Amino acid sequence: MTTTATRPPATTAPDTQRERRRRDQRSGPAYVFLSPWILGVVLLTLAPMAVSLYLSFTDYDLFDPPKWVGLRNYSDMFTADPRYWRSVGTTLLYVVVAVPLKLALALGVALLLRGTRRAKGFYRSAFYAPSLLGASMSIALVWRALYNDGGTVDELLSSVGIHTGGWVSDPHLAVFVVALLSAWQFGAPMVIFLAGLQQIPADLYEAAALDGAGRWRRFVSVTLPMLSPVVFFNLVLETIQSFQVFTPAYAISGGNGGPADSTEFYTLYLYERGFSASHMGYASAMAWVLLLAIGAVTLILFRTSRSWVFYANEGA
């Protein structure tokens, strides 16, 4: 006696068309709700980027029609503009100083708040507030007054015998005024660090304490490795934001990058070439170079993160 295997009925063409129709009917409302976002991306992001890319190959002064010049803007930028390279150096110095200082303050305060039991919400809000206020022009102007000649900081330092004459007017110290203003806005990375610290299992600290590890050893061997993904996340975000600093530099320098171009940040020089000098084609080329530079730095951070960022599920 032989048995015949029962095969499932083959899907017919009408069934396939019917399923496709049902799928289209289900996805139709989704595209309707997504249409505002899609239009916003196309009209407010992709289209301006395409126009900016075209203008970077032209000579455009905002009044006359653009004239195609090819790669002349890029060649002049790299070979015939010393102020451009000074702005690059100033921006790199700011990133190297501001980002580590800001992350160190954020992590330190997060460690202090983790052990706080009373009024933790109040302290968290108080330390986060500068992140909301620091990007405003008014705060930057107040910061300039604090570090100006005869300002509060200058008077405090003079009272202990340190005479600087005002950090804002000193070409060697002016960039550090902007870096300190950025570090003062450590609230956002602090909240992220605090959330990451709360996810570290207490068993790890107990095991390290039983092995005789002190507070510093527990921080280096337990806290930092377990917190490395959060450190990496904050590092990438703060690095990208630091390359785009504009408002503090504009306010503290008075809009001219002074003294002696010591606060001539990349975005400030881009603004000057585009709107003050009406060289919009050159400014567009600078913007695209900045975009590529940020992308390259971000790629380097991701590549190097493999050697120092550890995830809890690795090796599972």
Tab-separated table of C-alpha atoms in Angstrom:
chain	number	residue	atom	x	y	z
A	1	MET	CA	0.000	0.000	0.000
A	2	THR	CA	1.464	3.331	-1.018
A	3	THR	CA	0.820	6.694	0.525
A	4	THR	CA	0.784	9.863	-1.436
A	5	ALA	CA	2.262	12.973	0.195
A	6	THR	CA	-0.165	15.799	0.377
A	7	ARG	CA	1.204	19.014	-1.070
A	8	PRO	CA	-0.106	22.410	-0.089
A	9	PRO	CA	-2.017	24.088	-2.835
A	10	ALA	CA	0.080	26.374	-4.931
A	11	THR	CA	-0.566	30.069	-4.591
A	12	THR	CA	-2.448	31.245	-7.588
A	13	ALA	CA	-1.896	34.496	-9.376
A	14	PRO	CA	-5.203	36.004	-8.184
A	15	ASP	CA	-4.248	35.200	-4.591
A	16	THR	CA	-0.875	36.934	-5.040
A	17	GLN	CA	-2.519	40.004	-6.533
A	18	ARG	CA	-5.083	40.038	-3.734
A	19	GLU	CA	-2.350	39.952	-1.062
A	20	ARG	CA	-0.465	42.713	-2.810
A	21	ARG	CA	-3.618	44.814	-2.936
A	22	ARG	CA	-4.209	44.267	0.772
A	23	ARG	CA	-0.620	45.216	1.523
A	24	ASP	CA	-0.968	48.412	-0.481
A	25	GLN	CA	-4.198	49.268	1.292
A	26	ARG	CA	-2.561	48.808	4.676
A	27	SER	CA	0.518	50.893	3.773
A	28	GLY	CA	-1.502	53.714	2.189
A	29	PRO	CA	-2.488	55.399	5.485
A	30	ALA	CA	1.101	55.087	6.709
A	31	TYR	CA	2.382	57.110	3.744
A	32	VAL	CA	-0.334	59.701	4.342
A	33	PHE	CA	0.800	60.221	7.946
A	34	LEU	CA	4.469	60.207	6.876
A	35	SER	CA	3.927	62.718	4.078
A	36	PRO	CA	4.574	65.853	6.247
A	37	TRP	CA	7.914	64.405	7.359
A	38	ILE	CA	8.818	63.316	3.812
A	39	LEU	CA	7.960	66.758	2.422
A	40	GLY	CA	9.949	68.401	5.197
A	41	VAL	CA	13.024	66.289	4.481
A	42	VAL	CA	12.824	66.909	0.732
A	43	LEU	CA	12.009	70.626	0.825
A	44	LEU	CA	13.930	71.707	3.943
A	45	THR	CA	16.943	69.368	3.910
A	46	LEU	CA	17.675	67.552	0.652
A	47	ALA	CA	16.768	70.391	-1.717
A	48	PRO	CA	18.827	73.045	0.168
A	49	MET	CA	21.742	70.618	0.332
A	50	ALA	CA	21.594	70.085	-3.422
A	51	VAL	CA	21.470	73.851	-4.038
A	52	SER	CA	24.370	74.383	-1.631
A	53	LEU	CA	26.433	71.739	-3.416
A	54	TYR	CA	25.802	73.462	-6.744
A	55	LEU	CA	26.663	76.896	-5.328
A	56	SER	CA	29.965	75.557	-3.974
A	57	PHE	CA	31.148	75.305	-7.597
A	58	THR	CA	30.041	78.830	-8.477
A	59	ASP	CA	30.888	82.454	-7.816
A	60	TYR	CA	27.710	83.777	-6.194
A	61	ASP	CA	27.311	87.076	-4.350
A	62	LEU	CA	23.586	86.826	-3.445
A	63	PHE	CA	22.692	89.520	-5.995
A	64	ASP	CA	23.918	88.394	-9.399
A	65	PRO	CA	23.242	84.990	-10.993
A	66	PRO	CA	25.742	82.272	-10.006
A	67	LYS	CA	28.743	81.843	-12.322
A	68	TRP	CA	30.250	78.373	-12.669
A	69	VAL	CA	33.906	78.328	-11.572
A	70	GLY	CA	34.433	74.611	-10.995
A	71	LEU	CA	36.867	73.764	-8.203
A	72	ARG	CA	38.223	77.300	-7.796
A	73	ASN	CA	36.523	77.855	-4.427
A	74	TYR	CA	38.062	74.678	-3.043
A	75	SER	CA	41.527	75.406	-4.435
A	76	ASP	CA	41.480	78.975	-3.069
A	77	MET	CA	40.341	77.645	0.288
A	78	PHE	CA	43.243	75.241	0.659
A	79	THR	CA	46.019	77.211	-1.043
A	80	ALA	CA	45.298	80.959	-0.957
A	81	ASP	CA	43.424	81.697	2.260
A	82	PRO	CA	45.519	81.811	5.460
A	83	ARG	CA	42.495	82.886	7.540
A	84	TYR	CA	40.781	79.666	6.571
A	85	TRP	CA	43.591	77.588	8.059
A	86	ARG	CA	43.633	79.764	11.188
A	87	SER	CA	39.920	79.063	11.625
A	88	VAL	CA	40.593	75.346	11.232
A	89	GLY	CA	43.326	75.463	13.878
A	90	THR	CA	41.163	77.469	16.287
A	91	THR	CA	38.271	75.058	15.885
A	92	LEU	CA	40.466	72.004	16.420
A	93	LEU	CA	41.955	73.566	19.574
A	94	TYR	CA	38.466	74.273	20.862
A	95	VAL	CA	37.292	70.702	20.182
A	96	VAL	CA	40.349	69.187	21.885
A	97	VAL	CA	39.847	71.355	24.987
A	98	ALA	CA	36.067	71.686	25.277
A	99	VAL	CA	34.921	68.113	24.594
A	100	PRO	CA	37.088	66.291	27.211
A	101	LEU	CA	36.477	69.029	29.792
A	102	LYS	CA	32.720	68.938	29.272
A	103	LEU	CA	32.526	65.130	29.426
A	104	ALA	CA	34.738	65.006	32.524
A	105	LEU	CA	32.510	67.501	34.353
A	106	ALA	CA	29.375	65.663	33.246
A	107	LEU	CA	30.686	62.300	34.436
A	108	GLY	CA	31.946	63.715	37.728
A	109	VAL	CA	28.619	65.342	38.574
A	110	ALA	CA	26.751	62.201	37.493
A	111	LEU	CA	28.861	60.132	39.899
A	112	LEU	CA	28.043	62.557	42.713
A	113	LEU	CA	24.329	62.518	41.932
A	114	ARG	CA	24.233	58.729	41.796
A	115	GLY	CA	25.016	58.590	45.500
A	116	THR	CA	22.566	61.364	46.375
A	117	ARG	CA	19.307	60.203	47.923
A	118	ARG	CA	17.601	63.463	48.812
A	119	ALA	CA	16.440	66.049	46.276
A	120	LYS	CA	18.032	64.164	43.389
A	121	GLY	CA	15.423	65.532	40.986
A	122	PHE	CA	16.155	69.107	42.046
A	123	TYR	CA	19.910	68.741	41.588
A	124	ARG	CA	19.448	67.016	38.248
A	125	SER	CA	17.230	69.846	37.007
A	126	ALA	CA	19.579	72.511	38.384
A	127	PHE	CA	22.616	71.055	36.633
A	128	TYR	CA	20.654	70.491	33.430
A	129	ALA	CA	19.369	74.080	33.217
A	130	PRO	CA	22.608	75.555	31.730
A	131	SER	CA	22.231	73.207	28.757
A	132	LEU	CA	18.948	74.940	27.955
A	133	LEU	CA	20.223	78.472	28.536
A	134	GLY	CA	23.840	78.332	27.385
A	135	ALA	CA	23.136	78.404	23.651
A	136	SER	CA	21.360	81.790	23.858
A	137	MET	CA	23.005	85.035	22.833
A	138	SER	CA	22.162	86.679	26.171
A	139	ILE	CA	24.081	84.080	28.195
A	140	ALA	CA	27.063	84.381	25.853
A	141	LEU	CA	27.083	88.158	26.356
A	142	VAL	CA	26.949	87.706	30.138
A	143	TRP	CA	29.836	85.252	29.867
A	144	ARG	CA	31.805	87.828	27.860
A	145	ALA	CA	31.205	90.417	30.597
A	146	LEU	CA	32.413	87.997	33.282
A	147	TYR	CA	35.737	87.385	31.522
A	148	ASN	CA	36.242	90.873	30.116
A	149	ASP	CA	38.802	93.358	31.394
A	150	GLY	CA	37.515	94.481	34.781
A	151	GLY	CA	34.939	91.711	34.882
A	152	THR	CA	34.152	89.440	37.798
A	153	VAL	CA	36.716	86.785	36.902
A	154	ASP	CA	39.414	89.396	36.278
A	155	GLU	CA	38.758	91.020	39.664
A	156	LEU	CA	38.796	87.680	41.491
A	157	LEU	CA	42.101	86.695	39.906
A	158	SER	CA	43.560	90.145	40.589
A	159	SER	CA	42.622	89.809	44.266
A	160	VAL	CA	44.972	86.814	44.548
A	161	GLY	CA	47.762	88.428	42.562
A	162	ILE	CA	46.961	87.054	39.081
A	163	HIS	CA	46.611	89.930	36.611
A	164	THR	CA	45.339	88.849	33.195
A	165	GLY	CA	43.775	92.059	31.931
A	166	GLY	CA	40.672	90.137	30.871
A	167	TRP	CA	40.582	86.817	29.074
A	168	VAL	CA	38.430	88.102	26.217
A	169	SER	CA	41.053	90.639	25.133
A	170	ASP	CA	43.948	88.168	25.370
A	171	PRO	CA	44.575	86.264	22.084
A	172	HIS	CA	46.014	83.339	24.041
A	173	LEU	CA	43.050	82.986	26.411
A	174	ALA	CA	40.001	84.081	24.414
A	175	VAL	CA	39.354	80.638	22.907
A	176	PHE	CA	39.338	79.123	26.392
A	177	VAL	CA	36.496	81.464	27.388
A	178	VAL	CA	34.340	79.813	24.718
A	179	ALA	CA	35.535	76.364	25.830
A	180	LEU	CA	34.580	77.104	29.446
A	181	LEU	CA	31.140	78.266	28.341
A	182	SER	CA	30.677	74.965	26.521
A	183	ALA	CA	31.877	72.992	29.534
A	184	TRP	CA	29.402	74.885	31.739
A	185	GLN	CA	26.617	73.372	29.620
A	186	PHE	CA	27.362	69.811	30.741
A	187	GLY	CA	23.782	69.033	31.782
A	188	ALA	CA	22.716	66.996	28.755
A	189	PRO	CA	25.623	64.497	28.801
A	190	MET	CA	25.357	64.404	32.609
A	191	VAL	CA	21.771	63.104	32.415
A	192	ILE	CA	22.853	60.444	29.912
A	193	PHE	CA	25.783	59.429	32.131
A	194	LEU	CA	23.465	59.223	35.133
A	195	ALA	CA	21.105	56.921	33.251
A	196	GLY	CA	24.026	54.709	32.247
A	197	LEU	CA	25.387	54.556	35.802
A	198	GLN	CA	22.034	53.374	37.098
A	199	GLN	CA	22.154	50.405	34.711
A	200	ILE	CA	25.433	49.024	36.101
A	201	PRO	CA	24.672	45.994	38.330
A	202	ALA	CA	25.548	46.496	41.992
A	203	ASP	CA	26.872	42.910	42.109
A	204	LEU	CA	29.922	43.969	40.132
A	205	TYR	CA	30.873	46.582	42.722
A	206	GLU	CA	30.304	44.116	45.548
A	207	ALA	CA	32.504	41.508	43.883
A	208	ALA	CA	35.238	44.086	43.275
A	209	ALA	CA	35.052	45.230	46.904
A	210	LEU	CA	35.393	41.637	48.112
A	211	ASP	CA	38.533	41.313	45.994
A	212	GLY	CA	39.996	44.315	47.819
A	213	ALA	CA	39.486	46.906	45.063
A	214	GLY	CA	39.408	50.478	46.301
A	215	ARG	CA	37.212	53.275	45.025
A	216	TRP	CA	39.561	54.263	42.220
A	217	ARG	CA	40.098	50.651	41.139
A	218	ARG	CA	36.333	50.061	41.061
A	219	PHE	CA	35.913	53.172	38.929
A	220	VAL	CA	38.606	52.111	36.453
A	221	SER	CA	37.808	48.385	36.335
A	222	VAL	CA	34.014	48.427	36.678
A	223	THR	CA	32.469	51.829	36.041
A	224	LEU	CA	34.406	52.916	32.954
A	225	PRO	CA	34.194	49.582	31.050
A	226	MET	CA	30.487	49.210	31.778
A	227	LEU	CA	29.885	52.861	30.927
A	228	SER	CA	32.011	52.872	27.755
A	229	PRO	CA	29.015	52.705	25.338
A	230	VAL	CA	27.532	55.797	27.009
A	231	VAL	CA	30.922	57.551	26.942
A	232	PHE	CA	31.186	56.790	23.237
A	233	PHE	CA	27.674	58.092	22.571
A	234	ASN	CA	28.349	61.369	24.380
A	235	LEU	CA	31.765	61.698	22.758
A	236	VAL	CA	30.328	61.450	19.243
A	237	LEU	CA	27.508	63.906	19.931
A	238	GLU	CA	29.693	66.486	21.670
A	239	THR	CA	32.402	66.286	19.006
A	240	ILE	CA	29.898	66.924	16.231
A	241	GLN	CA	28.373	69.838	18.136
A	242	SER	CA	31.769	71.348	18.950
A	243	PHE	CA	32.767	71.526	15.292
A	244	GLN	CA	29.622	73.603	14.683
A	245	VAL	CA	30.056	76.140	17.510
A	246	PHE	CA	28.878	79.586	16.431
A	247	THR	CA	26.751	81.616	18.862
A	248	PRO	CA	29.286	81.793	21.752
A	249	ALA	CA	32.110	82.637	19.366
A	250	TYR	CA	30.053	85.357	17.680
A	251	ALA	CA	28.980	86.931	20.976
A	252	ILE	CA	32.310	86.733	22.803
A	253	SER	CA	34.351	87.989	19.848
A	254	GLY	CA	31.886	90.722	18.933
A	255	GLY	CA	31.240	89.009	15.606
A	256	ASN	CA	34.724	89.618	14.178
A	257	GLY	CA	36.700	86.652	15.545
A	258	GLY	CA	38.969	88.860	17.641
A	259	PRO	CA	41.292	89.529	19.212
A	260	ALA	CA	43.783	88.753	16.413
A	261	ASP	CA	41.485	86.060	14.951
A	262	SER	CA	41.912	83.992	18.122
A	263	THR	CA	38.182	83.184	18.190
A	264	GLU	CA	37.758	82.931	14.421
A	265	PHE	CA	35.998	79.582	14.513
A	266	TYR	CA	35.214	77.731	11.313
A	267	THR	CA	31.483	78.476	11.335
A	268	LEU	CA	32.100	82.126	12.235
A	269	TYR	CA	34.492	82.535	9.310
A	270	LEU	CA	31.957	80.739	7.080
A	271	TYR	CA	29.322	83.251	8.182
A	272	GLU	CA	31.636	86.171	7.454
A	273	ARG	CA	32.475	84.964	3.951
A	274	GLY	CA	28.878	84.141	3.111
A	275	PHE	CA	26.920	87.067	4.549
A	276	SER	CA	29.413	89.837	5.353
A	277	ALA	CA	31.570	89.480	2.234
A	278	SER	CA	28.708	88.083	0.058
A	279	HIS	CA	30.836	85.182	-1.187
A	280	MET	CA	28.088	82.598	-0.892
A	281	GLY	CA	29.755	80.172	-3.280
A	282	TYR	CA	32.903	80.136	-1.177
A	283	ALA	CA	30.859	79.754	2.010
A	284	SER	CA	28.975	76.811	0.483
A	285	ALA	CA	32.282	75.129	-0.330
A	286	MET	CA	33.396	75.664	3.277
A	287	ALA	CA	30.157	74.115	4.518
A	288	TRP	CA	30.666	70.975	2.443
A	289	VAL	CA	34.263	70.624	3.605
A	290	LEU	CA	33.017	70.899	7.186
A	291	LEU	CA	30.415	68.206	6.524
A	292	LEU	CA	33.050	65.857	5.098
A	293	ALA	CA	35.440	66.607	7.970
A	294	ILE	CA	32.790	65.841	10.600
A	295	GLY	CA	31.925	62.643	8.751
A	296	ALA	CA	35.592	61.613	8.679
A	297	VAL	CA	36.090	62.329	12.391
A	298	THR	CA	32.913	60.406	13.233
A	299	LEU	CA	34.095	57.457	11.144
A	300	ILE	CA	37.445	57.471	12.970
A	301	LEU	CA	35.669	57.466	16.318
A	302	PHE	CA	33.538	54.495	15.282
A	303	ARG	CA	36.571	52.582	13.999
A	304	THR	CA	38.645	53.205	17.117
A	305	SER	CA	35.712	52.421	19.421
A	306	ARG	CA	36.189	48.709	18.746
A	307	SER	CA	39.225	48.694	21.010
A	308	TRP	CA	37.755	50.480	24.042
A	309	VAL	CA	33.946	50.236	23.930
A	310	PHE	CA	32.552	47.114	25.603
A	311	TYR	CA	28.965	45.921	25.503
A	312	ALA	CA	27.300	43.702	28.098
A	313	ASN	CA	26.239	41.073	25.547
A	314	GLU	CA	29.662	40.670	23.959
A	315	GLY	CA	30.853	37.088	24.044
A	316	ALA	CA	27.374	35.806	24.944
